[in-house]
Amino acid sequence: MTLASRLAVVAIASLFATGTAFAQTAAPAAKTDATTTTDKKAPKEHSTESLECSKQADAKGLHGKERKKFRSECIKSAKAGTAAAPSADKK
């Protein structure tokens, strides 16, 4: 046998031997619906004051820091306005 034929035989034998290393493994277990629903966060509900202030900010065309500042002040004043009204009725 020549050197080239010996190398060919060794190469073919090694392909057969390593074939099992590349064999497909079992598929991982699929996640159940219970695990996927617990991973997600529940959507946060927004107050009526927050939604109204967002609409006002949209109407003014505010974006970024200006919008954040406007909404913060708007929500504070809206909550203070609703809290002040019942105390005025008690007097």
PDB file of C-alpha atoms in Angstrom:
ATOM      1  CA  MET A   1       0.000   0.000   0.000  1.00  0.00           C
ATOM      2  CA  THR A   2       1.175   3.408  -0.778  1.00  0.00           C
ATOM      3  CA  LEU A   3       1.281   6.261   1.674  1.00  0.00           C
ATOM      4  CA  ALA A   4      -1.599   8.057  -0.044  1.00  0.00           C
ATOM      5  CA  SER A   5      -3.916   5.040   0.154  1.00  0.00           C
ATOM      6  CA  ARG A   6      -3.043   4.536   3.843  1.00  0.00           C
ATOM      7  CA  LEU A   7      -3.901   8.170   4.570  1.00  0.00           C
ATOM      8  CA  ALA A   8      -7.183   7.779   2.714  1.00  0.00           C
ATOM      9  CA  VAL A   9      -8.099   4.671   4.739  1.00  0.00           C
ATOM     10  CA  VAL A  10      -7.220   6.429   8.025  1.00  0.00           C
ATOM     11  CA  ALA A  11      -9.247   9.511   7.029  1.00  0.00           C
ATOM     12  CA  ILE A  12     -12.327   7.429   6.166  1.00  0.00           C
ATOM     13  CA  ALA A  13     -12.008   5.411   9.371  1.00  0.00           C
ATOM     14  CA  SER A  14     -11.746   8.569  11.449  1.00  0.00           C
ATOM     15  CA  LEU A  15     -14.885   9.976   9.785  1.00  0.00           C
ATOM     16  CA  PHE A  16     -16.829   6.879  10.786  1.00  0.00           C
ATOM     17  CA  ALA A  17     -15.442   6.996  14.317  1.00  0.00           C
ATOM     18  CA  THR A  18     -16.258  10.671  14.866  1.00  0.00           C
ATOM     19  CA  GLY A  19     -19.686  10.444  13.281  1.00  0.00           C
ATOM     20  CA  THR A  20     -21.242   9.605  16.620  1.00  0.00           C
ATOM     21  CA  ALA A  21     -19.794  12.769  18.160  1.00  0.00           C
ATOM     22  CA  PHE A  22     -21.872  14.842  15.775  1.00  0.00           C
ATOM     23  CA  ALA A  23     -25.028  12.819  16.228  1.00  0.00           C
ATOM     24  CA  GLN A  24     -28.154  14.782  17.006  1.00  0.00           C
ATOM     25  CA  THR A  25     -29.054  14.904  20.682  1.00  0.00           C
ATOM     26  CA  ALA A  26     -32.556  14.852  22.131  1.00  0.00           C
ATOM     27  CA  ALA A  27     -34.471  18.100  21.909  1.00  0.00           C
ATOM     28  CA  PRO A  28     -34.651  20.101  25.143  1.00  0.00           C
ATOM     29  CA  ALA A  29     -37.959  20.000  26.965  1.00  0.00           C
ATOM     30  CA  ALA A  30     -40.311  22.744  25.839  1.00  0.00           C
ATOM     31  CA  LYS A  31     -41.316  25.386  28.360  1.00  0.00           C
ATOM     32  CA  THR A  32     -44.793  25.024  29.706  1.00  0.00           C
ATOM     33  CA  ASP A  33     -47.306  27.847  29.580  1.00  0.00           C
ATOM     34  CA  ALA A  34     -47.123  28.254  33.358  1.00  0.00           C
ATOM     35  CA  THR A  35     -43.435  29.134  33.287  1.00  0.00           C
ATOM     36  CA  THR A  36     -43.762  31.607  30.436  1.00  0.00           C
ATOM     37  CA  THR A  37     -46.646  33.477  32.050  1.00  0.00           C
ATOM     38  CA  THR A  38     -44.827  33.892  35.354  1.00  0.00           C
ATOM     39  CA  ASP A  39     -41.790  35.359  33.586  1.00  0.00           C
ATOM     40  CA  LYS A  40     -43.788  38.214  32.087  1.00  0.00           C
ATOM     41  CA  LYS A  41     -44.589  41.257  34.172  1.00  0.00           C
ATOM     42  CA  ALA A  42     -48.178  42.285  34.558  1.00  0.00           C
ATOM     43  CA  PRO A  43     -49.024  45.497  32.691  1.00  0.00           C
ATOM     44  CA  LYS A  44     -49.094  48.527  34.937  1.00  0.00           C
ATOM     45  CA  GLU A  45     -52.403  50.327  35.142  1.00  0.00           C
ATOM     46  CA  HIS A  46     -52.235  54.101  34.787  1.00  0.00           C
ATOM     47  CA  SER A  47     -54.297  56.504  36.834  1.00  0.00           C
ATOM     48  CA  THR A  48     -56.832  58.827  35.257  1.00  0.00           C
ATOM     49  CA  GLU A  49     -54.630  61.785  36.218  1.00  0.00           C
ATOM     50  CA  SER A  50     -51.677  60.228  34.396  1.00  0.00           C
ATOM     51  CA  LEU A  51     -53.707  59.553  31.259  1.00  0.00           C
ATOM     52  CA  GLU A  52     -55.184  63.056  31.229  1.00  0.00           C
ATOM     53  CA  CYS A  53     -51.760  64.665  31.680  1.00  0.00           C
ATOM     54  CA  SER A  54     -50.385  62.520  28.861  1.00  0.00           C
ATOM     55  CA  LYS A  55     -53.168  63.745  26.569  1.00  0.00           C
ATOM     56  CA  GLN A  56     -52.360  67.360  27.489  1.00  0.00           C
ATOM     57  CA  ALA A  57     -48.649  66.782  26.831  1.00  0.00           C
ATOM     58  CA  ASP A  58     -49.505  65.255  23.453  1.00  0.00           C
ATOM     59  CA  ALA A  59     -51.671  68.272  22.592  1.00  0.00           C
ATOM     60  CA  LYS A  60     -48.775  70.603  23.430  1.00  0.00           C
ATOM     61  CA  GLY A  61     -46.352  68.442  21.433  1.00  0.00           C
ATOM     62  CA  LEU A  62     -43.958  67.957  24.346  1.00  0.00           C
ATOM     63  CA  HIS A  63     -41.175  65.380  24.183  1.00  0.00           C
ATOM     64  CA  GLY A  64     -38.281  64.215  26.344  1.00  0.00           C
ATOM     65  CA  LYS A  65     -37.389  66.108  29.511  1.00  0.00           C
ATOM     66  CA  GLU A  66     -40.002  68.805  28.893  1.00  0.00           C
ATOM     67  CA  ARG A  67     -42.758  66.178  28.683  1.00  0.00           C
ATOM     68  CA  LYS A  68     -41.540  64.400  31.811  1.00  0.00           C
ATOM     69  CA  LYS A  69     -41.422  67.648  33.782  1.00  0.00           C
ATOM     70  CA  PHE A  70     -44.864  68.743  32.552  1.00  0.00           C
ATOM     71  CA  ARG A  71     -46.456  65.381  33.387  1.00  0.00           C
ATOM     72  CA  SER A  72     -44.861  65.314  36.835  1.00  0.00           C
ATOM     73  CA  GLU A  73     -46.197  68.764  37.705  1.00  0.00           C
ATOM     74  CA  CYS A  74     -49.579  68.022  36.123  1.00  0.00           C
ATOM     75  CA  ILE A  75     -50.056  64.793  38.065  1.00  0.00           C
ATOM     76  CA  LYS A  76     -49.032  66.465  41.342  1.00  0.00           C
ATOM     77  CA  SER A  77     -51.473  69.319  40.822  1.00  0.00           C
ATOM     78  CA  ALA A  78     -54.242  66.935  39.738  1.00  0.00           C
ATOM     79  CA  LYS A  79     -53.810  64.775  42.817  1.00  0.00           C
ATOM     80  CA  ALA A  80     -53.591  67.838  45.068  1.00  0.00           C
ATOM     81  CA  GLY A  81     -56.748  69.236  43.460  1.00  0.00           C
ATOM     82  CA  THR A  82     -58.716  66.042  44.035  1.00  0.00           C
ATOM     83  CA  ALA A  83     -57.415  65.709  47.593  1.00  0.00           C
ATOM     84  CA  ALA A  84     -58.259  69.339  48.435  1.00  0.00           C
ATOM     85  CA  ALA A  85     -61.870  69.079  47.257  1.00  0.00           C
ATOM     86  CA  PRO A  86     -63.093  66.573  49.892  1.00  0.00           C
ATOM     87  CA  SER A  87     -61.426  68.495  52.725  1.00  0.00           C
ATOM     88  CA  ALA A  88     -63.280  71.663  51.651  1.00  0.00           C
ATOM     89  CA  ASP A  89     -66.585  69.765  51.902  1.00  0.00           C
ATOM     90  CA  LYS A  90     -65.874  68.707  55.502  1.00  0.00           C
ATOM     91  CA  LYS A  91     -65.684  72.302  56.763  1.00  0.00           C
TER      92      LYS A  91
END
